[in-house]
mmCIF file of C-alpha atoms and ligand atoms in Angstrom:
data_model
loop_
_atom_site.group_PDB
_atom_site.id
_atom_site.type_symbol
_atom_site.label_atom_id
_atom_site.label_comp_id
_atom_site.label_asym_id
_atom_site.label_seq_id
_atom_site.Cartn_x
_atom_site.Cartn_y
_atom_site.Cartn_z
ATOM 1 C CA UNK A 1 0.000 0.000 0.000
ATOM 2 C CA UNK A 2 1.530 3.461 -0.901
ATOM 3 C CA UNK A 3 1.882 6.170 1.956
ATOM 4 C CA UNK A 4 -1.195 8.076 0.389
ATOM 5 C CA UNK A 5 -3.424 5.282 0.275
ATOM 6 C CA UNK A 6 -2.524 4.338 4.047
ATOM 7 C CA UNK A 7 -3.224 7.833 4.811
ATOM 8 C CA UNK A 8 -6.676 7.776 7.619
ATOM 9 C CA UNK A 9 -9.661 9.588 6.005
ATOM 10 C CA UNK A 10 -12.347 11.045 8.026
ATOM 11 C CA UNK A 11 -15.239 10.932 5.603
ATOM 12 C CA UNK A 12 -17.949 13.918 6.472
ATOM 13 C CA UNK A 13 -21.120 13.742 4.293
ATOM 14 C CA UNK A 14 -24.590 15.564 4.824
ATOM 15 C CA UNK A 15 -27.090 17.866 2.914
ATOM 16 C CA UNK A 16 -26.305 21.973 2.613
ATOM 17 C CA UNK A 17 -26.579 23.399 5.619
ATOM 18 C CA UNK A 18 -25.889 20.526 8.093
ATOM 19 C CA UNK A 19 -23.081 22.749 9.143
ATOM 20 C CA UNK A 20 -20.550 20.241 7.651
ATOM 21 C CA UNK A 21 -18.254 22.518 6.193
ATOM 22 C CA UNK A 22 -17.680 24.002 9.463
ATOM 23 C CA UNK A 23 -17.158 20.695 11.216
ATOM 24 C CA UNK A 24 -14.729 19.727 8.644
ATOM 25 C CA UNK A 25 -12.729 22.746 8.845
ATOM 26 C CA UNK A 26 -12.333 22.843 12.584
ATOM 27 C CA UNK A 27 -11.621 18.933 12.740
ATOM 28 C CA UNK A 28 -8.942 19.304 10.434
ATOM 29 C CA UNK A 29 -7.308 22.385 12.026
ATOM 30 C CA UNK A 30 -7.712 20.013 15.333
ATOM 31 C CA UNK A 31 -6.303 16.997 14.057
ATOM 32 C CA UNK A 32 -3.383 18.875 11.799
ATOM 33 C CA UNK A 33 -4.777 16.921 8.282
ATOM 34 C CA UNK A 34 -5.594 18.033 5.436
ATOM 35 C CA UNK A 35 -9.048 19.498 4.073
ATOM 36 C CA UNK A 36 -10.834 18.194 1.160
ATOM 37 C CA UNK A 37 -14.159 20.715 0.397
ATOM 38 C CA UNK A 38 -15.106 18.212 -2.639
ATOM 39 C CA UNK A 39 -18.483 20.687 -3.369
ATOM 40 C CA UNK A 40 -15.817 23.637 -4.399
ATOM 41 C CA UNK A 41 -15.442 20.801 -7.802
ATOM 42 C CA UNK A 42 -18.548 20.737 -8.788
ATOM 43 C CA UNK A 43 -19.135 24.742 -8.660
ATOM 44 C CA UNK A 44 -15.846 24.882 -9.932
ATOM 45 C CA UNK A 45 -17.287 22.853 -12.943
ATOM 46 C CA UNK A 46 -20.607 25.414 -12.501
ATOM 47 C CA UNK A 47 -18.993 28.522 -12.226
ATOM 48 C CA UNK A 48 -16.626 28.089 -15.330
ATOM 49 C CA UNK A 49 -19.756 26.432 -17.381
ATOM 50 C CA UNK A 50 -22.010 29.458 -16.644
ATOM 51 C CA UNK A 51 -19.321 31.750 -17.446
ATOM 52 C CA UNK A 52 -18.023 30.128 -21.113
ATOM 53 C CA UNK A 53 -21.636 29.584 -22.437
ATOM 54 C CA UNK A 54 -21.851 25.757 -21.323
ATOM 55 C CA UNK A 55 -25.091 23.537 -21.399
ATOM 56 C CA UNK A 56 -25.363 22.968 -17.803
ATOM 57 C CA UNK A 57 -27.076 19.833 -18.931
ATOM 58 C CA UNK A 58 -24.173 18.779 -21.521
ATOM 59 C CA UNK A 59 -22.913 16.073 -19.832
ATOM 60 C CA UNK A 60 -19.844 15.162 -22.522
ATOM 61 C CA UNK A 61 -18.788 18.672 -22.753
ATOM 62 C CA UNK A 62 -19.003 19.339 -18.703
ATOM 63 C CA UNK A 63 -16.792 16.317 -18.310
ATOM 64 C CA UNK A 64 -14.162 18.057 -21.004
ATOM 65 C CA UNK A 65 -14.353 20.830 -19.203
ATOM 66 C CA UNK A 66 -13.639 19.012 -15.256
ATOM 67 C CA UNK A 67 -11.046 17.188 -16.834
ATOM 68 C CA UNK A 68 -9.100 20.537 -18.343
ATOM 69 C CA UNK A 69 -9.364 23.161 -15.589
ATOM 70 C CA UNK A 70 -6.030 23.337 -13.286
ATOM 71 C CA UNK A 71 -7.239 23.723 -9.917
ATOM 72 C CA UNK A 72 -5.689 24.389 -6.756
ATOM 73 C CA UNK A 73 -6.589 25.641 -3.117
ATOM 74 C CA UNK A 74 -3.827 27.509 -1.051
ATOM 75 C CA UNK A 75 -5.510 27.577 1.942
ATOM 76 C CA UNK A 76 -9.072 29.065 1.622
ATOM 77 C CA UNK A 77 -7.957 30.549 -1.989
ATOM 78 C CA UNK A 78 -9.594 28.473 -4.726
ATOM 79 C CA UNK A 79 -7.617 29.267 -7.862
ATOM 80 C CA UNK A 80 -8.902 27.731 -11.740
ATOM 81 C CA UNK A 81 -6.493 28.032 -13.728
ATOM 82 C CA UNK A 82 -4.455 30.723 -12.163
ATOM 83 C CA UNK A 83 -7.746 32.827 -11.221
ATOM 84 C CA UNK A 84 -9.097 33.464 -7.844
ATOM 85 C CA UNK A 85 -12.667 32.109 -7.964
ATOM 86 C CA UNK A 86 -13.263 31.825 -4.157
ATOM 87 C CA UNK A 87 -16.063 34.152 -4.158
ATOM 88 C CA UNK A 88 -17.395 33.299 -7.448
ATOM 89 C CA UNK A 89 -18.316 29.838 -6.431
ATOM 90 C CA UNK A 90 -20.449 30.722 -3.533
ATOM 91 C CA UNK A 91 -23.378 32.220 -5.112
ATOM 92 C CA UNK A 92 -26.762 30.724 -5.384
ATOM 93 C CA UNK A 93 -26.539 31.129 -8.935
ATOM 94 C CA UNK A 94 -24.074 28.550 -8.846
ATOM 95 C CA UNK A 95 -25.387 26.748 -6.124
ATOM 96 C CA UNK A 96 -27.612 25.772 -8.745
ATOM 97 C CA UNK A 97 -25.801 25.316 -11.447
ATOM 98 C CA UNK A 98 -23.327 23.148 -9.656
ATOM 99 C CA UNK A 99 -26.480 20.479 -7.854
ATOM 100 C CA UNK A 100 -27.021 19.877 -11.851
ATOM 101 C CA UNK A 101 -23.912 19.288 -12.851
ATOM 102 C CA UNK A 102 -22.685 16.922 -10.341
ATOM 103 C CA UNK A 103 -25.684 14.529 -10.976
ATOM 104 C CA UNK A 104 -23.791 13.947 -14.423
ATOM 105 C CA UNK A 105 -21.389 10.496 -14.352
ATOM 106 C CA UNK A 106 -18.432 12.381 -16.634
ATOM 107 C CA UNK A 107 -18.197 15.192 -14.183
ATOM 108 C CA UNK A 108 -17.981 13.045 -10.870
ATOM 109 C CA UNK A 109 -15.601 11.105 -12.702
ATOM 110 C CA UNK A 110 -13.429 14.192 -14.055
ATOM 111 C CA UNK A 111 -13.067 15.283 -10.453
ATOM 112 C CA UNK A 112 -12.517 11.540 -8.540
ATOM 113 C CA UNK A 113 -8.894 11.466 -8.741
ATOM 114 C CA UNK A 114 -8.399 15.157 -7.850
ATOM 115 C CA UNK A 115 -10.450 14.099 -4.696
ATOM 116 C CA UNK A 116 -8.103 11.018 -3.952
ATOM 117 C CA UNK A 117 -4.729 12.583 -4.688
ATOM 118 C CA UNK A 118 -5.529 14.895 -1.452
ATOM 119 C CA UNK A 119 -5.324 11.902 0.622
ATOM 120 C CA UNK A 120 -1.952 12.244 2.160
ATOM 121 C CA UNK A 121 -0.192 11.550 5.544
ATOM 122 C CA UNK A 122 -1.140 12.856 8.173
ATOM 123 C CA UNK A 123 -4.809 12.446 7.005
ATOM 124 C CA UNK A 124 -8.016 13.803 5.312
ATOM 125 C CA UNK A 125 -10.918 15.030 6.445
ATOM 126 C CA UNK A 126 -12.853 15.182 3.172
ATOM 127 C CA UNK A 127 -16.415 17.009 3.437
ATOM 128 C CA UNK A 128 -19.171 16.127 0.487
ATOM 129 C CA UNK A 129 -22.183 14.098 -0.237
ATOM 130 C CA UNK A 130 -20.533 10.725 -1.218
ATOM 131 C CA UNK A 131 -16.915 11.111 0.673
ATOM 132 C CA UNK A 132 -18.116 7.526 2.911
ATOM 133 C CA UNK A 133 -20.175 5.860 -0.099
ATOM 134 C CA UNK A 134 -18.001 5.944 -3.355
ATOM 135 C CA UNK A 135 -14.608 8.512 -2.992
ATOM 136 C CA UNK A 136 -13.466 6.979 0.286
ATOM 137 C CA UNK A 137 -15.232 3.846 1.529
ATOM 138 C CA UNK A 138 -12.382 2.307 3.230
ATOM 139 C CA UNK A 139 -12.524 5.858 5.763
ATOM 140 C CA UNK A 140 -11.872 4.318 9.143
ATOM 141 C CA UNK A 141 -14.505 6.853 10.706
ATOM 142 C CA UNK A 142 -17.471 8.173 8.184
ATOM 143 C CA UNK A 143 -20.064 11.225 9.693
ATOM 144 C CA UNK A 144 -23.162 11.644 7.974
ATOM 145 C CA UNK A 145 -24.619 15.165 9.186
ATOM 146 C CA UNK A 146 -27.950 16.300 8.851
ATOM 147 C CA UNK A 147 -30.673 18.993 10.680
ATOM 148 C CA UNK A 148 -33.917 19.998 9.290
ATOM 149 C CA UNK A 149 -34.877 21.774 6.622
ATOM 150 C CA UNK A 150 -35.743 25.027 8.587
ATOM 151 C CA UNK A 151 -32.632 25.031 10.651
ATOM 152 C CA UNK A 152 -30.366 24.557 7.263
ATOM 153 C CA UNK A 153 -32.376 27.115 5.513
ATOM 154 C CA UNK A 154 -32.190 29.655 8.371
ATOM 155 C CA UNK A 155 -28.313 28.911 8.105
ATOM 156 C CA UNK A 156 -27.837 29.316 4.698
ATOM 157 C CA UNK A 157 -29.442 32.557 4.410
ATOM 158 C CA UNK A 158 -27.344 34.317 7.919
ATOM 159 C CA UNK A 159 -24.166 32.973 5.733
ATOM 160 C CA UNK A 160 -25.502 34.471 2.144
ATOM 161 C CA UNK A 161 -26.623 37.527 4.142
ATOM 162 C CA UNK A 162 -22.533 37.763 5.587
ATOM 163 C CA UNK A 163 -21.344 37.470 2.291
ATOM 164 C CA UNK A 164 -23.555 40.679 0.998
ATOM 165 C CA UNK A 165 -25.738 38.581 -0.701
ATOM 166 C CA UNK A 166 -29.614 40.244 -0.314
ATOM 167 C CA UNK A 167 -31.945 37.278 -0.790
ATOM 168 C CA UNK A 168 -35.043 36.159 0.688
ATOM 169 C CA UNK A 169 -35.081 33.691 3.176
ATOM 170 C CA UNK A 170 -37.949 31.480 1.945
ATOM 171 C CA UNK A 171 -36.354 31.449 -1.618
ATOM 172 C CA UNK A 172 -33.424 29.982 0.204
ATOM 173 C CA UNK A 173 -35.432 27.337 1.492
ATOM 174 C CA UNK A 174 -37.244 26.956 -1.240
ATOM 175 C CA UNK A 175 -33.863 26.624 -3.503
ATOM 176 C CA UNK A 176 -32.554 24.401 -0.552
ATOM 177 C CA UNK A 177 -34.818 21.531 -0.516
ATOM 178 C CA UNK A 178 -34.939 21.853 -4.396
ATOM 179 C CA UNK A 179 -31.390 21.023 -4.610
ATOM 180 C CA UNK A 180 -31.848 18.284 -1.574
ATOM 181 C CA UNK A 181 -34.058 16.521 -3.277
ATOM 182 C CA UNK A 182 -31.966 16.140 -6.406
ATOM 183 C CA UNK A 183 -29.075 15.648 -4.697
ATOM 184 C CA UNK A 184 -30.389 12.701 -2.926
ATOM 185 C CA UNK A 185 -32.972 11.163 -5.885
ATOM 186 C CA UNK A 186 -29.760 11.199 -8.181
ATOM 187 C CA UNK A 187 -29.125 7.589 -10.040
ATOM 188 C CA UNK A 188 -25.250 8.561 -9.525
ATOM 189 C CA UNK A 189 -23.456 8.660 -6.086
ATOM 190 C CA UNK A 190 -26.732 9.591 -4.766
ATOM 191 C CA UNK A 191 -26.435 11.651 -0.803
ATOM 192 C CA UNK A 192 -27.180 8.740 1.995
ATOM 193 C CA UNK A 193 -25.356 7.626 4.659
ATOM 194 C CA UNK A 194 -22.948 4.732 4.363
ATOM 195 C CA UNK A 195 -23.884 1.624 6.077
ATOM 196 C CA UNK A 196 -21.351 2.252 8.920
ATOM 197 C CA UNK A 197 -21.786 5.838 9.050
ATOM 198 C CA UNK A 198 -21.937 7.733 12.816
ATOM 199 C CA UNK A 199 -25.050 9.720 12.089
ATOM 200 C CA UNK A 200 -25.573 12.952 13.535
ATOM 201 C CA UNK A 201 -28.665 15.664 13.764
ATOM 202 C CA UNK A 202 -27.351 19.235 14.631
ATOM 203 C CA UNK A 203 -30.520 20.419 14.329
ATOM 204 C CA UNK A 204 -30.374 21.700 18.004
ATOM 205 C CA UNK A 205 -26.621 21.189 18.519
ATOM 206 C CA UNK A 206 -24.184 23.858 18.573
ATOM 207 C CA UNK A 207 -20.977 23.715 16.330
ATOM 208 C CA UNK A 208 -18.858 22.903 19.562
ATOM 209 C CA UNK A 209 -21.048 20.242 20.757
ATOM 210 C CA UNK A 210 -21.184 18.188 16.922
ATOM 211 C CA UNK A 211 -16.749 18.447 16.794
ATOM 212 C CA UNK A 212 -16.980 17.014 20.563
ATOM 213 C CA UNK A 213 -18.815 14.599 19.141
ATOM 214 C CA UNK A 214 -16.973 13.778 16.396
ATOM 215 C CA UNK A 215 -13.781 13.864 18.359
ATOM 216 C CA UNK A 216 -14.685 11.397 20.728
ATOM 217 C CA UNK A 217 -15.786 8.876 18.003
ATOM 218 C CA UNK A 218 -12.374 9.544 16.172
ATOM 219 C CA UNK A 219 -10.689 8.726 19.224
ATOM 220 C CA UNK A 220 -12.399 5.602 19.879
ATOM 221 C CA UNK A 221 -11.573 4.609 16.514
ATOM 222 C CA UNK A 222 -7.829 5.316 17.580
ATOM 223 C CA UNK A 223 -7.131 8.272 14.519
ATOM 224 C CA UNK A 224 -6.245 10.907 17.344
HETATM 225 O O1 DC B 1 -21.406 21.226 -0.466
HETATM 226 P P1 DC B 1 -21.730 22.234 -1.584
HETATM 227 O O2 DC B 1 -23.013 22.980 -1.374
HETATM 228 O O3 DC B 1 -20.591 23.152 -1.832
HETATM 229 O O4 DC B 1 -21.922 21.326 -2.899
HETATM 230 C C1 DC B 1 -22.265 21.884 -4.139
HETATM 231 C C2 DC B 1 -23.078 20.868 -4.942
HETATM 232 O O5 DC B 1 -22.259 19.764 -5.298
HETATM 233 C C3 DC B 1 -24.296 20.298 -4.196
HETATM 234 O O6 DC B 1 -25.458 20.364 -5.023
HETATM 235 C C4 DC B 1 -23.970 18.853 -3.967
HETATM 236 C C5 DC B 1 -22.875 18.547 -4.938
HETATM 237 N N1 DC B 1 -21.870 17.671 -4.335
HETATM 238 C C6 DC B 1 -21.875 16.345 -4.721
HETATM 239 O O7 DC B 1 -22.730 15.929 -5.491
HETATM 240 N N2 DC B 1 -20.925 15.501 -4.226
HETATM 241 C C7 DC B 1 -20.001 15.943 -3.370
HETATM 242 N N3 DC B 1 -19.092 15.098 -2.901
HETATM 243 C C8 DC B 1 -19.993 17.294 -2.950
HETATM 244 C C9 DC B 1 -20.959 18.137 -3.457
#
């Protein structure tokens, strides 16, 4: 087995809004691994469709596209091909764009190896809808989060409303469980938990409670 592949992955999966990102970031800052936002792909994918005129139904031409775009992440910089596009990515536009365009089987595979190659000592914490099911099912510990619709909605809006973004908060919801459902009714690498997966509800749990959590169960599975 090569280094990489040896390298512990904690796999953290969940709908928008779960506050999964967050966990992922602070567990990896914890543990000293590395951080794999896998979403940042597919609106990478989005953003760069939408901007050069792309069918975001074209499934052939969106997997071109994955596989040519040079992308890298210093830190919370995401760079396509040498341009800053941390920003771009986050709209709702893209949002979107990006919940169609990873339902398509050339696009997740454009973007699979990417995902593995960031699997390197000490470890990953990889944050996504299928990190536990398909990109990492050998991950020693795998965290499905979820909270309800409202609470995710409620989120998503406070961070949109942060980033300057003026948008109503039922169209957010609205958008939200849109996007769910798709996400989890897709016939590829559809969301759901893995069948060993710790599952979580942070519905009424605070951010420090849920990596408390998570610590515990990645110390009783010996990764810290
Ligand atoms: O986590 P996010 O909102 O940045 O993800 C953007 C879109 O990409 C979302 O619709 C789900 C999809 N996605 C996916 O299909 N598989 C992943 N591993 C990560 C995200």
């Amino acid at each position: 087995m090569t280094e990489a592949a040896a390298a512990p992955v904690i796999a953290i999966d969940g709908p928008s809004g779960s506050g999964k990102g967050t966990l992922a970031e602070r567990l990896a800052e914890r543990l000293g691994w590395h951080l794999l936002d896998s979403g940042a792909l597919y609106r990478i994918v989005a953003c760069e469709a939408l901007d050069r005129g792309v069918a975001v139904d074209d499934a052939a031409a969106l997997g071109a596209l994955g596989r040519g775009l040079d992308i890298r992440f210093d830190d919370a910089t995401v760079l396509v091909d040498g341009r800053d596009r941390t920003r771009d990515i986050r709209t709702e536009a893209v949002s979107a764009a990006a919940s169609g365009v990873a339902a398509l089987q050339p696009v997740r595979d454009a973007v699979l190896d990417l995902q593995r190659a960031q699997r390197r000592p000490p470890g990953l914490v990889a944050d996504g809808r299928d990190m536990g099911t398909v990109v990492f099912p050998d991950a020693p510990l795998k965290v499905f989060l979820d909270a309800g619709l409202e609470e995710r909605a409620d989120r998503r809006h406070r961070q949109l409303l942060e980033r300057g973004e003026r948008v109503d908060r039922d169209d957010v919801l609205a958008a939200l469980a849109e996007r769910d459902d798709r996400d989890r009714n897709r016939d590829v690498a559809p969301l759901r938990p893995a069948a060993d997966a710790l599952i979580i509800d942070s519905s009424r749990l605070s951010a420090d409670d849920v990596l408390a959590h998570v610590l515990a169960a990645a110390r009783k599975a010996g990764l810290c």
